[in-house]
Amino acid sequence: MLDRLKKLEAQSRQLDPGVEARAGLWEAAHGYAEGFLQALPEAPAFVQKDRPGAGLADFPIPEEGRPFPRLLDLLAEHVDGVGAHGASGRHLAFIPPSSLFAGALGDLLAALTNRYAAYFFAGPGAVRMENQVLGWLARELGLPEGSSGNLAAGGSMAHLIGICTAREAASLKAVDYARACVYLSEQAHHCIVKALRVAGMGEAPVREIPTDADYRLRPEALEAAIQADLRAGLRPWLLVPTAGTTNTGAVDPLEACADLAGRYGLWMHTDGAYGASFALTDQGRAALRGLERSDSLVLDPHKGLFAPLGLGALLTRHLEPLRKAHAFQADYLPSPPEDLEELSPSETTLEFSKHARALRLWLPLQLHGVAAFRAALEEKLLLARYAYDRLREMPGVEPGPAPQLSVLAFRFLLRSGDPDAFNQAILQRLTAEGRVFLSGTKLNGTFHLRLAILAARTHRADVDEALERLQKAAADLA
């Protein structure tokens, strides 16, 4: 057995390279990363290929290792060289992601040091860091002192935490689900209904409230739906307004929603995954008035705070239902000191094997300061206004609703022919060119193009180029 252990140790030590081996790996990785960053300004925002990424199948997981430079070549060709370029300033589709250099360094350090961030006893510094970030977010969004939450892997997971918290706050049991009514805009994100299903509440009646001409939830229609459910003997339970819809960036009337939630005893869980971060600016705070009255809310730092993908936040002013939904005690876990004021993330989420993901936001905030983030967010709001004004001046363009935040939906018109097919053809041409990356959507049954201005590297020159390429594609195809 000792001989076998000696042989196995020699083999397993390959997993822990020494100083010289690490130096070669660092050098190669640095060269790859620096080449990627230097190429960013001219790199396409989207690369369209046949069977993208399929070449990885030619390199199955081997029994013996492959050279690191070869693996970087594979990464460049089959992963980083296809599809949407998530670091590009000309990524204007969907809700664009970002990837701050300092955030990537935070991710690297978190993975390298591998600090455990779910339980205070094991990772006190990592837990304090997450709670510091959550406290800062809560204050910026106007929530009261003592509000808490969790840094999840994204908005969908954060919504699941929020819905479970709202369920516990209302003391709902399985027998109640078919009567517990949920209210949201017809423009709401699909992940809300998905989270209800995952939480076991797929039977809960979901009321899609119609919107006004600016695609904002209509409060009078909401109140009528609540009253109809009360007359039917049902239980109005959850209101989910949206602070920045995916389609148009519309902000539901949050003040009116909060008034109705208070009047009828609903839990107000606001979806600010895209838009809530704009509360860091004066203009955004005005557009989001009422957000601070939410019982719980979601925002995605990997959207509006430019962190690498994989960071959503659930914030709530109600700690007890949050803990009731998620906290657990096991014999193998040491009891925390009675005077401990720090809340462990394991008490606020299903996750227990949680890494220090707060570092991907904490490090950029500490390094650059909040003022840089406020400036970047205000820039995106102004760029949306700028783009809208330019679209209004273009002949043959139906500009759509004025931007409430930083998303615009619009379309080009034809004197004759199918405008839906025409705008889809414009989008297909731009996607094939790859220089700028846009997306489309349907509003009132008609196809629209979308500009979503949020990536950290998106500046005026990128917006100008996108508009010029749109205009040229429309002229060519017309």
GROMACS .gro file of C-alpha atoms in nm:
model
  478
    1MET     CA    1   0.000   0.000   0.000
    2LEU     CA    2   0.285   0.240   0.080
    3ASP     CA    3   0.438   0.184  -0.263
    4ARG     CA    4   0.099   0.250  -0.422
    5LEU     CA    5   0.056   0.570  -0.219
    6LYS     CA    6   0.399   0.691  -0.327
    7LYS     CA    7   0.312   0.638  -0.693
    8LEU     CA    8  -0.028   0.804  -0.659
    9GLU     CA    9   0.124   1.104  -0.482
   10ALA     CA   10   0.369   1.156  -0.764
   11GLN     CA   11   0.085   1.152  -1.015
   12SER     CA   12  -0.151   1.370  -0.813
   13ARG     CA   13   0.114   1.639  -0.760
   14GLN     CA   14   0.070   1.725  -1.127
   15LEU     CA   15  -0.250   1.900  -1.016
   16ASP     CA   16  -0.047   2.144  -0.807
   17PRO     CA   17   0.223   2.291  -1.036
   18GLY     CA   18   0.531   2.444  -0.878
   19VAL     CA   19   0.684   2.787  -0.923
   20GLU     CA   20   0.847   2.724  -1.260
   21ALA     CA   21   0.547   2.548  -1.410
   22ARG     CA   22   0.314   2.821  -1.282
   23ALA     CA   23   0.535   3.088  -1.440
   24GLY     CA   24   0.481   2.937  -1.785
   25LEU     CA   25   0.107   2.909  -1.731
   26TRP     CA   26   0.083   3.267  -1.603
   27GLU     CA   27   0.280   3.396  -1.902
   28ALA     CA   28   0.062   3.213  -2.154
   29ALA     CA   29  -0.263   3.314  -1.983
   30HIS     CA   30  -0.150   3.676  -1.956
   31GLY     CA   31  -0.061   3.681  -2.325
   32TYR     CA   32  -0.399   3.540  -2.419
   33ALA     CA   33  -0.590   3.784  -2.196
   34GLU     CA   34  -0.390   4.085  -2.310
   35GLY     CA   35  -0.433   3.989  -2.675
   36PHE     CA   36  -0.808   3.959  -2.618
   37LEU     CA   37  -0.830   4.303  -2.455
   38GLN     CA   38  -0.612   4.475  -2.714
   39ALA     CA   39  -0.825   4.331  -2.995
   40LEU     CA   40  -1.151   4.446  -2.833
   41PRO     CA   41  -1.189   4.783  -3.006
   42GLU     CA   42  -1.198   4.626  -3.355
   43ALA     CA   43  -1.326   4.277  -3.272
   44PRO     CA   44  -1.672   4.189  -3.408
   45ALA     CA   45  -1.961   4.207  -3.166
   46PHE     CA   46  -2.102   3.884  -3.307
   47VAL     CA   47  -1.943   3.600  -3.503
   48GLN     CA   48  -2.176   3.376  -3.702
   49LYS     CA   49  -2.042   3.035  -3.806
   50ASP     CA   50  -2.180   2.700  -3.911
   51ARG     CA   51  -2.198   2.464  -3.614
   52PRO     CA   52  -2.033   2.711  -3.375
   53GLY     CA   53  -1.818   2.550  -3.109
   54ALA     CA   54  -1.866   2.204  -3.254
   55GLY     CA   55  -1.492   2.170  -3.307
   56LEU     CA   56  -1.453   2.104  -2.935
   57ALA     CA   57  -1.585   1.755  -3.004
   58ASP     CA   58  -1.255   1.680  -3.178
   59PHE     CA   59  -1.082   1.725  -2.845
   60PRO     CA   60  -1.257   1.498  -2.595
   61ILE     CA   61  -1.149   1.502  -2.231
   62PRO     CA   62  -0.815   1.315  -2.242
   63GLU     CA   63  -0.664   1.062  -2.007
   64GLU     CA   64  -0.331   1.243  -2.036
   65GLY     CA   65  -0.309   1.622  -2.044
   66ARG     CA   66  -0.266   1.850  -2.344
   67PRO     CA   67  -0.022   2.145  -2.379
   68PHE     CA   68  -0.163   2.470  -2.237
   69PRO     CA   69  -0.091   2.682  -2.550
   70ARG     CA   70  -0.294   2.433  -2.756
   71LEU     CA   71  -0.583   2.464  -2.514
   72LEU     CA   72  -0.572   2.842  -2.546
   73ASP     CA   73  -0.590   2.803  -2.924
   74LEU     CA   74  -0.900   2.587  -2.883
   75LEU     CA   75  -1.054   2.845  -2.652
   76ALA     CA   76  -0.988   3.126  -2.900
   77GLU     CA   77  -1.134   2.937  -3.196
   78HIS     CA   78  -1.429   2.748  -3.052
   79VAL     CA   79  -1.542   2.950  -2.748
   80ASP     CA   80  -1.423   3.310  -2.760
   81GLY     CA   81  -1.436   3.322  -3.140
   82VAL     CA   82  -1.806   3.245  -3.190
   83GLY     CA   83  -2.140   3.396  -3.094
   84ALA     CA   84  -2.198   3.717  -2.902
   85HIS     CA   85  -1.895   3.909  -2.779
   86GLY     CA   86  -1.990   3.982  -2.420
   87ALA     CA   87  -1.709   4.233  -2.365
   88SER     CA   88  -1.771   4.446  -2.675
   89GLY     CA   89  -1.902   4.801  -2.661
   90ARG     CA   90  -2.097   4.727  -2.980
   91HIS     CA   91  -2.298   4.452  -2.805
   92LEU     CA   92  -2.638   4.625  -2.804
   93ALA     CA   93  -2.861   4.318  -2.799
   94PHE     CA   94  -3.082   4.169  -2.527
   95ILE     CA   95  -2.955   4.326  -2.203
   96PRO     CA   96  -2.583   4.337  -2.282
   97PRO     CA   97  -2.333   4.203  -2.031
   98SER     CA   98  -2.002   4.361  -1.942
   99SER     CA   99  -1.674   4.238  -1.805
  100LEU     CA  100  -1.474   4.493  -1.611
  101PHE     CA  101  -1.106   4.409  -1.590
  102ALA     CA  102  -1.111   4.459  -1.213
  103GLY     CA  103  -1.416   4.232  -1.188
  104ALA     CA  104  -1.232   3.960  -1.379
  105LEU     CA  105  -0.936   4.000  -1.143
  106GLY     CA  106  -1.177   3.965  -0.852
  107ASP     CA  107  -1.309   3.641  -0.999
  108LEU     CA  108  -0.956   3.512  -1.051
  109LEU     CA  109  -0.856   3.590  -0.694
  110ALA     CA  110  -1.176   3.442  -0.553
  111ALA     CA  111  -1.118   3.118  -0.745
  112LEU     CA  112  -0.749   3.105  -0.659
  113THR     CA  113  -0.787   3.161  -0.285
  114ASN     CA  114  -1.112   2.961  -0.284
  115ARG     CA  115  -1.259   3.123   0.025
  116TYR     CA  116  -1.583   2.973   0.146
  117ALA     CA  117  -1.858   3.233   0.153
  118ALA     CA  118  -2.168   3.056   0.281
  119TYR     CA  119  -2.099   3.020   0.654
  120PHE     CA  120  -1.944   3.285   0.878
  121PHE     CA  121  -1.746   3.044   1.095
  122ALA     CA  122  -1.552   2.913   0.794
  123GLY     CA  123  -1.527   3.231   0.587
  124PRO     CA  124  -1.578   3.537   0.808
  125GLY     CA  125  -1.405   3.780   0.573
  126ALA     CA  126  -1.588   3.658   0.263
  127VAL     CA  127  -1.922   3.672   0.446
  128ARG     CA  128  -1.854   4.023   0.574
  129MET     CA  129  -1.762   4.130   0.221
  130GLU     CA  130  -2.091   4.001   0.078
  131ASN     CA  131  -2.289   4.169   0.355
  132GLN     CA  132  -2.101   4.496   0.297
  133VAL     CA  133  -2.191   4.488  -0.073
  134LEU     CA  134  -2.556   4.405   0.006
  135GLY     CA  135  -2.575   4.685   0.263
  136TRP     CA  136  -2.434   4.933   0.014
  137LEU     CA  137  -2.680   4.825  -0.254
  138ALA     CA  138  -2.973   4.852  -0.014
  139ARG     CA  139  -2.875   5.207   0.087
  140GLU     CA  140  -2.828   5.318  -0.274
  141LEU     CA  141  -3.173   5.186  -0.362
  142GLY     CA  142  -3.336   5.356  -0.063
  143LEU     CA  143  -3.418   5.050   0.146
  144PRO     CA  144  -3.416   5.101   0.525
  145GLU     CA  145  -3.120   5.023   0.748
  146GLY     CA  146  -3.118   4.657   0.846
  147SER     CA  147  -3.233   4.536   0.503
  148SER     CA  148  -3.065   4.217   0.394
  149GLY     CA  149  -3.045   3.977   0.103
  150ASN     CA  150  -2.819   3.748  -0.091
  151LEU     CA  151  -2.578   3.760  -0.383
  152ALA     CA  152  -2.703   3.484  -0.611
  153ALA     CA  153  -2.576   3.343  -0.939
  154GLY     CA  154  -2.808   3.568  -1.142
  155GLY     CA  155  -3.148   3.732  -1.155
  156SER     CA  156  -3.347   3.413  -1.200
  157MET     CA  157  -3.197   3.262  -0.884
  158ALA     CA  158  -3.249   3.589  -0.698
  159HIS     CA  159  -3.617   3.589  -0.799
  160LEU     CA  160  -3.653   3.235  -0.667
  161ILE     CA  161  -3.516   3.349  -0.330
  162GLY     CA  162  -3.755   3.646  -0.328
  163ILE     CA  163  -4.061   3.439  -0.415
  164CYS     CA  164  -3.981   3.185  -0.142
  165THR     CA  165  -3.942   3.475   0.101
  166ALA     CA  166  -4.280   3.620   0.000
  167ARG     CA  167  -4.438   3.276   0.038
  168GLU     CA  168  -4.311   3.245   0.396
  169ALA     CA  169  -4.414   3.601   0.481
  170ALA     CA  170  -4.771   3.511   0.384
  171SER     CA  171  -4.752   3.172   0.564
  172LEU     CA  172  -4.873   3.000   0.249
  173LYS     CA  173  -4.904   2.621   0.248
  174ALA     CA  174  -4.950   2.392  -0.051
  175VAL     CA  175  -5.324   2.390   0.001
  176ASP     CA  176  -5.325   2.771  -0.047
  177TYR     CA  177  -5.132   2.791  -0.373
  178ALA     CA  178  -5.425   2.757  -0.612
  179ARG     CA  179  -5.586   3.063  -0.446
  180ALA     CA  180  -5.274   3.280  -0.405
  181CYS     CA  181  -5.289   3.528  -0.694
  182VAL     CA  182  -4.985   3.683  -0.859
  183TYR     CA  183  -4.999   4.011  -1.053
  184LEU     CA  184  -4.747   4.127  -1.309
  185SER     CA  185  -4.729   4.324  -1.631
  186GLU     CA  186  -4.781   4.156  -1.966
  187GLN     CA  187  -4.425   4.280  -2.034
  188ALA     CA  188  -4.279   4.099  -1.729
  189HIS     CA  189  -3.981   3.868  -1.768
  190HIS     CA  190  -4.056   3.498  -1.809
  191CYS     CA  191  -3.829   3.402  -1.519
  192ILE     CA  192  -4.095   3.513  -1.267
  193VAL     CA  193  -4.342   3.246  -1.376
  194LYS     CA  194  -4.056   2.998  -1.403
  195ALA     CA  195  -3.948   3.073  -1.045
  196LEU     CA  196  -4.305   3.020  -0.925
  197ARG     CA  197  -4.306   2.678  -1.090
  198VAL     CA  198  -3.966   2.583  -0.948
  199ALA     CA  199  -4.082   2.694  -0.602
  200GLY     CA  200  -4.368   2.446  -0.633
  201MET     CA  201  -4.625   2.719  -0.685
  202GLY     CA  202  -4.717   2.650  -1.045
  203GLU     CA  203  -5.083   2.637  -0.945
  204ALA     CA  204  -5.084   2.999  -0.831
  205PRO     CA  205  -5.307   3.207  -1.063
  206VAL     CA  206  -5.097   3.458  -1.257
  207ARG     CA  207  -5.271   3.774  -1.377
  208GLU     CA  208  -5.103   3.953  -1.669
  209ILE     CA  209  -5.204   4.316  -1.630
  210PRO     CA  210  -5.235   4.517  -1.954
  211THR     CA  211  -5.005   4.811  -2.018
  212ASP     CA  212  -5.044   5.167  -2.143
  213ALA     CA  213  -4.905   5.322  -2.461
  214ASP     CA  214  -4.558   5.331  -2.301
  215TYR     CA  215  -4.578   4.961  -2.204
  216ARG     CA  216  -4.615   5.038  -1.832
  217LEU     CA  217  -4.853   4.841  -1.612
  218ARG     CA  218  -5.190   5.019  -1.575
  219PRO     CA  219  -5.270   5.069  -1.204
  220GLU     CA  220  -5.646   5.089  -1.261
  221ALA     CA  221  -5.637   4.754  -1.440
  222LEU     CA  222  -5.431   4.609  -1.158
  223GLU     CA  223  -5.679   4.722  -0.896
  224ALA     CA  224  -5.971   4.588  -1.099
  225ALA     CA  225  -5.799   4.247  -1.119
  226ILE     CA  226  -5.733   4.244  -0.744
  227GLN     CA  227  -6.093   4.332  -0.666
  228ALA     CA  228  -6.224   4.066  -0.906
  229ASP     CA  229  -6.011   3.803  -0.733
  230LEU     CA  230  -6.134   3.912  -0.391
  231ARG     CA  231  -6.494   3.883  -0.508
  232ALA     CA  232  -6.415   3.534  -0.637
  233GLY     CA  233  -6.291   3.429  -0.294
  234LEU     CA  234  -5.925   3.418  -0.398
  235ARG     CA  235  -5.626   3.560  -0.210
  236PRO     CA  236  -5.428   3.840  -0.374
  237TRP     CA  237  -5.072   3.765  -0.264
  238LEU     CA  238  -4.781   3.884  -0.482
  239LEU     CA  239  -4.731   4.193  -0.698
  240VAL     CA  240  -4.428   4.191  -0.931
  241PRO     CA  241  -4.383   4.527  -1.105
  242THR     CA  242  -4.090   4.570  -1.342
  243ALA     CA  243  -3.830   4.844  -1.305
  244GLY     CA  244  -3.704   4.830  -1.663
  245THR     CA  245  -3.859   4.575  -1.897
  246THR     CA  246  -3.649   4.376  -2.141
  247ASN     CA  247  -3.851   4.479  -2.445
  248THR     CA  248  -3.854   4.857  -2.406
  249GLY     CA  249  -3.694   4.945  -2.072
  250ALA     CA  250  -4.034   5.052  -1.940
  251VAL     CA  251  -4.069   5.123  -1.568
  252ASP     CA  252  -4.402   5.029  -1.416
  253PRO     CA  253  -4.561   5.300  -1.193
  254LEU     CA  254  -4.390   5.184  -0.876
  255GLU     CA  255  -4.546   5.442  -0.644
  256ALA     CA  256  -4.896   5.343  -0.752
  257CYS     CA  257  -4.804   4.976  -0.724
  258ALA     CA  258  -4.674   5.028  -0.371
  259ASP     CA  259  -4.997   5.209  -0.278
  260LEU     CA  260  -5.208   4.920  -0.406
  261ALA     CA  261  -4.984   4.663  -0.240
  262GLY     CA  262  -5.030   4.840   0.093
  263ARG     CA  263  -5.405   4.882   0.046
  264TYR     CA  264  -5.470   4.517  -0.034
  265GLY     CA  265  -5.195   4.350   0.169
  266LEU     CA  266  -4.981   4.225  -0.120
  267TRP     CA  267  -4.607   4.159  -0.106
  268MET     CA  268  -4.438   4.386  -0.362
  269HIS     CA  269  -4.143   4.209  -0.522
  270THR     CA  270  -3.989   4.437  -0.785
  271ASP     CA  271  -3.797   4.307  -1.085
  272GLY     CA  272  -3.517   4.558  -1.123
  273ALA     CA  273  -3.271   4.306  -1.267
  274TYR     CA  274  -3.196   4.538  -1.558
  275GLY     CA  275  -3.304   4.880  -1.438
  276ALA     CA  276  -3.260   4.912  -1.062
  277SER     CA  277  -2.891   5.004  -1.085
  278PHE     CA  278  -2.987   5.332  -1.251
  279ALA     CA  279  -3.100   5.446  -0.903
  280LEU     CA  280  -2.734   5.542  -0.856
  281THR     CA  281  -2.804   5.843  -1.081
  282ASP     CA  282  -3.036   6.140  -1.026
  283GLN     CA  283  -3.227   6.078  -1.349
  284GLY     CA  284  -3.262   5.708  -1.277
  285ARG     CA  285  -3.373   5.767  -0.919
  286ALA     CA  286  -3.653   5.991  -1.044
  287ALA     CA  287  -3.767   5.732  -1.300
  288LEU     CA  288  -3.760   5.459  -1.033
  289ARG     CA  289  -3.945   5.650  -0.762
  290GLY     CA  290  -4.127   5.398  -0.543
  291LEU     CA  291  -3.861   5.128  -0.583
  292GLU     CA  292  -3.757   5.191  -0.223
  293ARG     CA  293  -4.104   5.084  -0.105
  294SER     CA  294  -4.057   4.729  -0.233
  295ASP     CA  295  -4.081   4.445   0.016
  296SER     CA  296  -3.815   4.274  -0.190
  297LEU     CA  297  -3.641   4.346  -0.518
  298VAL     CA  298  -3.391   4.198  -0.759
  299LEU     CA  299  -3.108   4.367  -0.946
  300ASP     CA  300  -2.828   4.214  -1.150
  301PRO     CA  301  -2.482   4.364  -1.090
  302HIS     CA  302  -2.370   4.172  -1.399
  303LYS     CA  303  -2.596   4.407  -1.593
  304GLY     CA  304  -2.608   4.761  -1.458
  305LEU     CA  305  -2.294   4.744  -1.245
  306PHE     CA  306  -2.084   4.584  -1.521
  307ALA     CA  307  -1.966   4.282  -1.320
  308PRO     CA  308  -1.878   3.955  -1.495
  309LEU     CA  309  -2.173   3.725  -1.563
  310GLY     CA  310  -2.307   3.527  -1.270
  311LEU     CA  311  -2.406   3.790  -1.013
  312GLY     CA  312  -2.765   3.872  -0.915
  313ALA     CA  313  -2.885   4.031  -0.593
  314LEU     CA  314  -3.198   3.981  -0.386
  315LEU     CA  315  -3.267   4.259  -0.138
  316THR     CA  316  -3.545   4.268   0.120
  317ARG     CA  317  -3.648   4.479   0.416
  318HIS     CA  318  -3.790   4.167   0.587
  319LEU     CA  319  -3.521   3.942   0.735
  320GLU     CA  320  -3.738   3.691   0.921
  321PRO     CA  321  -3.929   3.544   0.623
  322LEU     CA  322  -3.602   3.537   0.427
  323ARG     CA  323  -3.443   3.326   0.703
  324LYS     CA  324  -3.755   3.119   0.755
  325ALA     CA  325  -3.746   3.016   0.389
  326HIS     CA  326  -3.375   2.928   0.378
  327ALA     CA  327  -3.202   2.888   0.716
  328PHE     CA  328  -3.118   2.541   0.844
  329GLN     CA  329  -2.911   2.389   1.122
  330ALA     CA  330  -2.719   2.061   1.113
  331ASP     CA  331  -2.521   1.877   1.379
  332TYR     CA  332  -2.195   1.906   1.185
  333LEU     CA  333  -2.218   2.286   1.170
  334PRO     CA  334  -2.066   2.480   1.462
  335SER     CA  335  -2.310   2.715   1.631
  336PRO     CA  336  -2.227   3.082   1.570
  337PRO     CA  337  -2.161   3.306   1.872
  338GLU     CA  338  -2.479   3.447   2.020
  339ASP     CA  339  -2.354   3.804   1.986
  340LEU     CA  340  -2.262   3.765   1.617
  341GLU     CA  341  -2.423   4.035   1.407
  342GLU     CA  342  -2.316   3.897   1.070
  343LEU     CA  343  -2.574   3.700   0.875
  344SER     CA  344  -2.437   3.394   0.694
  345PRO     CA  345  -2.545   3.365   0.327
  346SER     CA  346  -2.644   3.003   0.397
  347GLU     CA  347  -2.935   3.151   0.597
  348THR     CA  348  -3.064   3.343   0.296
  349THR     CA  349  -3.035   3.102   0.003
  350LEU     CA  350  -3.044   2.735  -0.092
  351GLU     CA  351  -2.674   2.750  -0.180
  352PHE     CA  352  -2.425   2.605   0.064
  353SER     CA  353  -2.119   2.548  -0.154
  354LYS     CA  354  -2.087   2.918  -0.221
  355HIS     CA  355  -1.771   3.086  -0.345
  356ALA     CA  356  -1.677   3.447  -0.275
  357ARG     CA  357  -1.861   3.592  -0.574
  358ALA     CA  358  -1.892   3.930  -0.400
  359LEU     CA  359  -1.528   3.993  -0.490
  360ARG     CA  360  -1.618   4.046  -0.857
  361LEU     CA  361  -1.814   4.359  -0.754
  362TRP     CA  362  -1.641   4.462  -0.430
  363LEU     CA  363  -1.300   4.492  -0.598
  364PRO     CA  364  -1.410   4.724  -0.885
  365LEU     CA  365  -1.610   4.941  -0.641
  366GLN     CA  366  -1.314   4.974  -0.409
  367LEU     CA  367  -1.063   5.026  -0.691
  368HIS     CA  368  -1.256   5.278  -0.904
  369GLY     CA  369  -1.498   5.428  -0.651
  370VAL     CA  370  -1.875   5.461  -0.691
  371ALA     CA  371  -1.848   5.791  -0.880
  372ALA     CA  372  -1.714   5.612  -1.188
  373PHE     CA  373  -2.015   5.381  -1.186
  374ARG     CA  374  -2.258   5.670  -1.148
  375ALA     CA  375  -2.095   5.842  -1.445
  376ALA     CA  376  -2.110   5.529  -1.662
  377LEU     CA  377  -2.479   5.475  -1.580
  378GLU     CA  378  -2.571   5.838  -1.652
  379GLU     CA  379  -2.378   5.812  -1.979
  380LYS     CA  380  -2.592   5.514  -2.086
  381LEU     CA  381  -2.915   5.700  -2.003
  382LEU     CA  382  -2.802   6.001  -2.208
  383LEU     CA  383  -2.686   5.781  -2.495
  384ALA     CA  384  -3.035   5.632  -2.514
  385ARG     CA  385  -3.187   5.980  -2.540
  386TYR     CA  386  -2.927   6.072  -2.800
  387ALA     CA  387  -3.003   5.759  -3.006
  388TYR     CA  388  -3.376   5.822  -2.981
  389ASP     CA  389  -3.338   6.180  -3.106
  390ARG     CA  390  -3.130   6.059  -3.400
  391LEU     CA  391  -3.384   5.789  -3.486
  392ARG     CA  392  -3.664   6.046  -3.484
  393GLU     CA  393  -3.472   6.247  -3.745
  394MET     CA  394  -3.419   5.951  -3.977
  395PRO     CA  395  -3.664   5.926  -4.268
  396GLY     CA  396  -3.871   5.611  -4.273
  397VAL     CA  397  -3.821   5.527  -3.905
  398GLU     CA  398  -4.096   5.473  -3.652
  399PRO     CA  399  -3.902   5.552  -3.334
  400GLY     CA  400  -4.125   5.374  -3.082
  401PRO     CA  401  -4.176   5.491  -2.724
  402ALA     CA  402  -3.928   5.739  -2.578
  403PRO     CA  403  -3.668   5.560  -2.365
  404GLN     CA  404  -3.748   5.554  -1.994
  405LEU     CA  405  -3.405   5.405  -1.921
  406SER     CA  406  -3.158   5.283  -2.187
  407VAL     CA  407  -3.352   5.043  -2.413
  408LEU     CA  408  -3.510   5.157  -2.739
  409ALA     CA  409  -3.752   4.967  -2.962
  410PHE     CA  410  -3.810   5.103  -3.314
  411ARG     CA  411  -3.860   4.993  -3.672
  412PHE     CA  412  -3.805   5.099  -4.031
  413LEU     CA  413  -4.110   5.140  -4.253
  414LEU     CA  414  -4.165   5.069  -4.622
  415ARG     CA  415  -4.392   5.244  -4.867
  416SER     CA  416  -4.514   4.899  -4.963
  417GLY     CA  417  -4.439   4.546  -4.850
  418ASP     CA  418  -4.416   4.367  -4.518
  419PRO     CA  419  -4.246   4.585  -4.254
  420ASP     CA  420  -4.192   4.287  -4.022
  421ALA     CA  421  -4.001   4.096  -4.289
  422PHE     CA  422  -3.808   4.412  -4.379
  423ASN     CA  423  -3.690   4.474  -4.022
  424GLN     CA  424  -3.605   4.108  -3.973
  425ALA     CA  425  -3.393   4.127  -4.290
  426ILE     CA  426  -3.212   4.433  -4.152
  427LEU     CA  427  -3.139   4.246  -3.831
  428GLN     CA  428  -3.018   3.939  -4.020
  429ARG     CA  429  -2.781   4.150  -4.229
  430LEU     CA  430  -2.629   4.321  -3.926
  431THR     CA  431  -2.594   3.987  -3.746
  432ALA     CA  432  -2.418   3.836  -4.047
  433GLU     CA  433  -2.184   4.137  -4.069
  434GLY     CA  434  -2.114   4.102  -3.698
  435ARG     CA  435  -1.970   4.450  -3.648
  436VAL     CA  436  -2.262   4.551  -3.423
  437PHE     CA  437  -2.497   4.314  -3.242
  438LEU     CA  438  -2.864   4.406  -3.206
  439SER     CA  439  -3.174   4.205  -3.124
  440GLY     CA  440  -3.545   4.227  -3.202
  441THR     CA  441  -3.877   4.185  -3.027
  442LYS     CA  442  -4.250   4.208  -3.089
  443LEU     CA  443  -4.466   4.493  -2.964
  444ASN     CA  444  -4.840   4.472  -3.019
  445GLY     CA  445  -4.773   4.185  -3.259
  446THR     CA  446  -4.532   4.376  -3.484
  447PHE     CA  447  -4.158   4.312  -3.514
  448HIS     CA  448  -3.929   4.585  -3.379
  449LEU     CA  449  -3.555   4.630  -3.365
  450ARG     CA  450  -3.394   4.700  -3.026
  451LEU     CA  451  -3.096   4.897  -2.905
  452ALA     CA  452  -3.002   4.809  -2.549
  453ILE     CA  453  -2.735   5.050  -2.429
  454LEU     CA  454  -2.574   4.922  -2.111
  455ALA     CA  455  -2.235   4.764  -2.176
  456ALA     CA  456  -1.955   4.941  -1.989
  457ARG     CA  457  -1.755   4.990  -2.309
  458THR     CA  458  -2.045   5.137  -2.509
  459HIS     CA  459  -1.983   5.504  -2.586
  460ARG     CA  460  -2.115   5.760  -2.836
  461ALA     CA  461  -1.898   5.636  -3.124
  462ASP     CA  462  -2.045   5.286  -3.086
  463VAL     CA  463  -2.402   5.416  -3.090
  464ASP     CA  464  -2.326   5.633  -3.394
  465GLU     CA  465  -2.181   5.336  -3.578
  466ALA     CA  466  -2.481   5.119  -3.497
  467LEU     CA  467  -2.724   5.382  -3.622
  468GLU     CA  468  -2.525   5.439  -3.941
  469ARG     CA  469  -2.511   5.068  -4.015
  470LEU     CA  470  -2.883   5.035  -3.950
  471GLN     CA  471  -2.956   5.320  -4.190
  472LYS     CA  472  -2.729   5.177  -4.457
  473ALA     CA  473  -2.879   4.829  -4.428
  474ALA     CA  474  -3.229   4.971  -4.455
  475ALA     CA  475  -3.137   5.175  -4.764
  476ASP     CA  476  -2.970   4.876  -4.933
  477LEU     CA  477  -3.257   4.637  -4.860
  478ALA     CA  478  -3.528   4.884  -4.954
   0.00000   0.00000   0.00000
